[in-house]
XYZ file of N, CA and C in Angstrom:
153
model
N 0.827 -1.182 0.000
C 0.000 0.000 0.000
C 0.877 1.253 0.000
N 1.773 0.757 0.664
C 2.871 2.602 0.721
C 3.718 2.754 -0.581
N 3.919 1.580 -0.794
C 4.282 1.593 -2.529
C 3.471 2.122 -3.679
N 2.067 1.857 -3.742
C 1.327 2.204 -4.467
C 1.019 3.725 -3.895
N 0.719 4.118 -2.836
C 0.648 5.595 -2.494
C 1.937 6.501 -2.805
N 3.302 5.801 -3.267
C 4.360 6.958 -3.423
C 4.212 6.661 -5.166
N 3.946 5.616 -5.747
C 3.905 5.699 -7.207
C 2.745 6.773 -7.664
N 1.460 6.602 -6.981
C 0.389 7.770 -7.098
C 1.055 8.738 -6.672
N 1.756 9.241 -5.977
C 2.273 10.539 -5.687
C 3.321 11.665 -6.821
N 4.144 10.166 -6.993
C 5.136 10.559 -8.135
C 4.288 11.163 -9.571
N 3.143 10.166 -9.981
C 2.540 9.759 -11.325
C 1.432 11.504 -11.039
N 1.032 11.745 -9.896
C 0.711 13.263 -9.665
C 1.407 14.149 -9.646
N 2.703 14.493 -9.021
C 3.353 15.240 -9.079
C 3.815 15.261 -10.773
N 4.206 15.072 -11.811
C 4.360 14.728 -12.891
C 3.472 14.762 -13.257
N 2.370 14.665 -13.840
C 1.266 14.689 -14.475
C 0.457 16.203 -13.815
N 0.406 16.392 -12.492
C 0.104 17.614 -12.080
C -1.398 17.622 -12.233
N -1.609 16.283 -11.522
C -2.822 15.933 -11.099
C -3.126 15.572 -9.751
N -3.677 16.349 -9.016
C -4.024 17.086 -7.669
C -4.374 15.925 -7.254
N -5.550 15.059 -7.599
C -7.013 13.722 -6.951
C -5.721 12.968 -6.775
N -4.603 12.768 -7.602
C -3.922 11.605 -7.537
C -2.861 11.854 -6.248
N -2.519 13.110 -6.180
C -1.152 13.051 -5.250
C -2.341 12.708 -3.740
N -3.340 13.664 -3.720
C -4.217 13.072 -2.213
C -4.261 12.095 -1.869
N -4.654 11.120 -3.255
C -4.854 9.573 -2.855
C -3.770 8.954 -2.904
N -2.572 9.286 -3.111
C -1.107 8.813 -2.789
C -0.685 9.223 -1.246
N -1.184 10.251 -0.825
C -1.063 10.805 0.587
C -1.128 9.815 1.166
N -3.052 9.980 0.981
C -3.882 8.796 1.805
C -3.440 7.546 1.925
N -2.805 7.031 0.476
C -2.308 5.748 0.756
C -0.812 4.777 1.435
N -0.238 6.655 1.611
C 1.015 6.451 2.302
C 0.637 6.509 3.753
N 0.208 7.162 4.182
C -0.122 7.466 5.659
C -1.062 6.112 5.896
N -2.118 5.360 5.550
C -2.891 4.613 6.133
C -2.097 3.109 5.812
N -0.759 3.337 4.930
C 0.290 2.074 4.819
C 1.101 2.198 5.781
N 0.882 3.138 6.389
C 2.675 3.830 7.467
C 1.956 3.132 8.868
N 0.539 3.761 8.539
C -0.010 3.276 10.296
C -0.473 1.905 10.190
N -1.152 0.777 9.196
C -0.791 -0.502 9.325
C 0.374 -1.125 9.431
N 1.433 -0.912 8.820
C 2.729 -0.933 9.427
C 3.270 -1.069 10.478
N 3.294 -0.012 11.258
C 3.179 0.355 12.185
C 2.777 -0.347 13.669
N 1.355 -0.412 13.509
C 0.376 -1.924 14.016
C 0.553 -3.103 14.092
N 1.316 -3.470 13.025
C 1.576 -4.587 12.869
C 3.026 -5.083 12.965
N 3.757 -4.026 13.049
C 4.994 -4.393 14.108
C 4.892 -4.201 15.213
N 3.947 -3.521 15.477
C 4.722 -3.624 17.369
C 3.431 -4.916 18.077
N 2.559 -5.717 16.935
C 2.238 -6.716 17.656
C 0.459 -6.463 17.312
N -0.056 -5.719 17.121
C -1.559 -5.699 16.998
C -1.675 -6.129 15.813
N -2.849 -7.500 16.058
C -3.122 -8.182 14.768
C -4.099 -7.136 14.123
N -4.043 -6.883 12.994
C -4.512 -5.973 11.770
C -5.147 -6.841 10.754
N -6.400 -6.912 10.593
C -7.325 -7.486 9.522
C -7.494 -8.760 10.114
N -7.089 -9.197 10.939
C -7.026 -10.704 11.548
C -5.819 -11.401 11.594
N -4.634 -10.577 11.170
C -3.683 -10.794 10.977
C -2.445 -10.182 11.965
N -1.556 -11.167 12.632
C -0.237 -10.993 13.206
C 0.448 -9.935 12.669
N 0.789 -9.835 12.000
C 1.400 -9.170 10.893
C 0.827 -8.292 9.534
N 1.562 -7.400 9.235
C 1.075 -6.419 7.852
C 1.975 -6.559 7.247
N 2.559 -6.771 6.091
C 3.488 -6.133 5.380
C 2.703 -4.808 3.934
């Protein structure tokens, strides 16, 4: 997910399309905090682990 939110970011910034860099935001920040969760031990989606 944080991969796909910095490729939307890049593919906005470059293209200079606004909807896309937000939803690259969005998809970096809500990849950073499953991440996050899921290292220090809270199962996330039903899951031990996030990558």
């Amino acid at each position: 997910m944080i991969l796909l939110g910095v490729i939307l970011l890049v593919i906005g910034l470059i293209a200079g399309i606004s909807i896309l860099w937000t939803i690259g935001i969005i998809l970096v920040v809500i990849g950073a905090v499953l991440w996050i969760l899921g290292a220090v031990g809270h199962a996330v989606g039903g899951r031990r682990h996030y990558w």
